[in-house]
Short mmCIF file of C-alpha atoms in Angstrom, two decimals:
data_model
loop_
_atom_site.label_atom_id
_atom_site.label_comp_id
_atom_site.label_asym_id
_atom_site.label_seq_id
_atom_site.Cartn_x
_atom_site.Cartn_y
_atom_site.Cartn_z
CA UNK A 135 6.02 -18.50 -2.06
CA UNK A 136 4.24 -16.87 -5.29
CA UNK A 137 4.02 -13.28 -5.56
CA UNK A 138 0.90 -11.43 -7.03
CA UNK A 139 1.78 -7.83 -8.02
CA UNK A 140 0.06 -4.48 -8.18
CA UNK A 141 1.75 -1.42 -9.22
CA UNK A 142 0.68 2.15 -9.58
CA UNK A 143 -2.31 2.11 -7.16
CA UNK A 144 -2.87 5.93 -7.38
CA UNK A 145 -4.61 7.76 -4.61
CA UNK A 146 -4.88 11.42 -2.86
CA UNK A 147 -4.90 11.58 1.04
CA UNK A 148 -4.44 14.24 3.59
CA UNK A 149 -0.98 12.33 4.89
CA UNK A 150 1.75 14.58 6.50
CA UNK A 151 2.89 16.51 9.53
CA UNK A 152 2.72 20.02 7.66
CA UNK A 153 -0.70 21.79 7.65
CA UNK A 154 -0.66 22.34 3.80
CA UNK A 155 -0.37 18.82 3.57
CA UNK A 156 -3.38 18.03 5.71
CA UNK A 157 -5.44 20.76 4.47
CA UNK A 158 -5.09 19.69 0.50
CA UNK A 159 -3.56 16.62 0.80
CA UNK A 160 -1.65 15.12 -2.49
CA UNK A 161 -1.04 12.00 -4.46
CA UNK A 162 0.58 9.17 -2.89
CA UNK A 163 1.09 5.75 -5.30
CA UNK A 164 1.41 2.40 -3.76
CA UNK A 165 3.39 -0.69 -5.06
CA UNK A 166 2.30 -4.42 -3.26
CA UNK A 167 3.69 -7.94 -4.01
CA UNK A 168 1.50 -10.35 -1.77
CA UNK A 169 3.21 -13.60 -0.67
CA UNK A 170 0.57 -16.50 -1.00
CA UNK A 171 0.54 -19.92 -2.50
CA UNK A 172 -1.13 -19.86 -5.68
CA UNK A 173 -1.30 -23.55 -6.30
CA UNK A 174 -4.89 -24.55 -4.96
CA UNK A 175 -5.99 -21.95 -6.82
CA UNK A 176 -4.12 -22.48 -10.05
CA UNK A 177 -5.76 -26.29 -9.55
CA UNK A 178 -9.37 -25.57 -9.01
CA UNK A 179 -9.10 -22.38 -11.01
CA UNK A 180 -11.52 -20.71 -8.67
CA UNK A 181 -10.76 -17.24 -7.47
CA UNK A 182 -12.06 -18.20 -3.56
CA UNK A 183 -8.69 -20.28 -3.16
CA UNK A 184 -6.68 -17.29 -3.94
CA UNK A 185 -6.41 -13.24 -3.13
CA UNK A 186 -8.90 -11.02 -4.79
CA UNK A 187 -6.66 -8.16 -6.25
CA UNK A 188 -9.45 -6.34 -7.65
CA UNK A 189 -10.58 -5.96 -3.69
CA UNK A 190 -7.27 -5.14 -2.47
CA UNK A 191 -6.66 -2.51 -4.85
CA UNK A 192 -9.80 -0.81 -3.58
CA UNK A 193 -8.86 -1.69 0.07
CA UNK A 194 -5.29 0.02 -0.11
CA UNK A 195 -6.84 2.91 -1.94
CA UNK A 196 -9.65 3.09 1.03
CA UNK A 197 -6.75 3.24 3.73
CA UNK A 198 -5.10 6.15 1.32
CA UNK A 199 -7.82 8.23 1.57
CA UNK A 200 -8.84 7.26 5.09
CA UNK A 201 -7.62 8.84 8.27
CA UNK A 202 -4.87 11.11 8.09
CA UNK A 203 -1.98 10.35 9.53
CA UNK A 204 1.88 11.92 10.01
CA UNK A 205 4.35 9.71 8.43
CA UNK A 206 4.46 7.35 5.21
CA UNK A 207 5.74 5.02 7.48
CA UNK A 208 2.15 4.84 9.75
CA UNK A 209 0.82 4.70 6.34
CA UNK A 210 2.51 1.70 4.57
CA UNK A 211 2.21 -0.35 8.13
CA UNK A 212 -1.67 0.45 7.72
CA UNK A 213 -1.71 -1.10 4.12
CA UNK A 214 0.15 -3.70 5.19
CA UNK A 215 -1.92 -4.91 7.98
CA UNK A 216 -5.19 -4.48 5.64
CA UNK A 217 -3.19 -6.98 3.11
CA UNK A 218 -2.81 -9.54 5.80
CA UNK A 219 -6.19 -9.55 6.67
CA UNK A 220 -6.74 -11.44 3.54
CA UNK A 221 -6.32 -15.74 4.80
CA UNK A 222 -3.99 -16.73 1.95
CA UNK A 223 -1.51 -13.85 2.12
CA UNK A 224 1.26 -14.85 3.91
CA UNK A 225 3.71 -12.10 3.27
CA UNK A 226 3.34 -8.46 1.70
CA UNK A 227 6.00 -5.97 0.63
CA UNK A 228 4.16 -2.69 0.50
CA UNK A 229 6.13 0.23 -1.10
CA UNK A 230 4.38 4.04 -0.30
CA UNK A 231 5.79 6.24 -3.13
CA UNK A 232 4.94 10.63 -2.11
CA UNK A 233 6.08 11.97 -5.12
CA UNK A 234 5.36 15.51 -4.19
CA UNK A 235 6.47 15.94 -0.65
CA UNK A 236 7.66 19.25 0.46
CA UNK A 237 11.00 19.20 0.37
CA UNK A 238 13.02 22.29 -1.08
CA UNK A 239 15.58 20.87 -3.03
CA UNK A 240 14.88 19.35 -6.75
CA UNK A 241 13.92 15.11 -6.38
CA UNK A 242 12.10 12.25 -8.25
CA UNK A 243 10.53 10.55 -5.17
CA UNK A 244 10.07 9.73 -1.88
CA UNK A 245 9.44 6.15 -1.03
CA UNK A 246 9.39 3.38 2.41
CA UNK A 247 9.15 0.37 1.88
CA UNK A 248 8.28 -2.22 4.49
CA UNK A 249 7.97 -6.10 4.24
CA UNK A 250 5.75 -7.86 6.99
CA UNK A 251 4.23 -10.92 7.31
CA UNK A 252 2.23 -13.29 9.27
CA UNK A 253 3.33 -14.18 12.80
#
């Protein structure tokens, strides 16, 4: 299976189970690697026969700033079901980074990362 890659996708949402988290929410960056087979595309060279990353990017983004829920967890299973939406992706790994969640003791990063993929 090929892999297309986006890294970095920035965002802010309201996502958390502390009020100061819902109330003025913070960055959260997402990583993807979709799971597809490039080839017809790579063939034809027409953008139909493969995933749009320029739409996903503003999909993932969308689901970011969206409805708020508790956990990262809820979160990165939300992007990952919007990815598979998409008829050629067979597979994503979806990686939710919170960079500034609340805990009290000096960190780099939170992260979850889930793989899931059509059934």
């Amino acid at each position: 299976m090929d892999r297309v890659a986006l890294r970095g996708l920035k965002a802010r949402g309201h996502h958390g189970v502390f009020p100061r988290e819902r109330e003025e929410g913070q960055t959260f960056i997402v990583d993807l690697v979709l799971g597809l087979d490039t080839r017809p595309a790579a063939a034809s060279d027409d953008l139909a026969k493969t995933v749009h990353y320029g739409v996903v990017a503003e999909e993932v983004v969308a689901v970011v700033q969206g409805e708020p829920v508790d956990l990262i967890e809820t979160l990165a299973e939300r992007i990952a079901g919007q990815c598979l939406k998409h008829e050629g992706v067979q597979q994503v790994e979806v990686v939710v980074h919170k960079p500034d969640a609340p805990i009290t003791v000096p960190f780099d990063d939170v992260t979850i990362t889930i793989t899931r993929s059509r059934v």
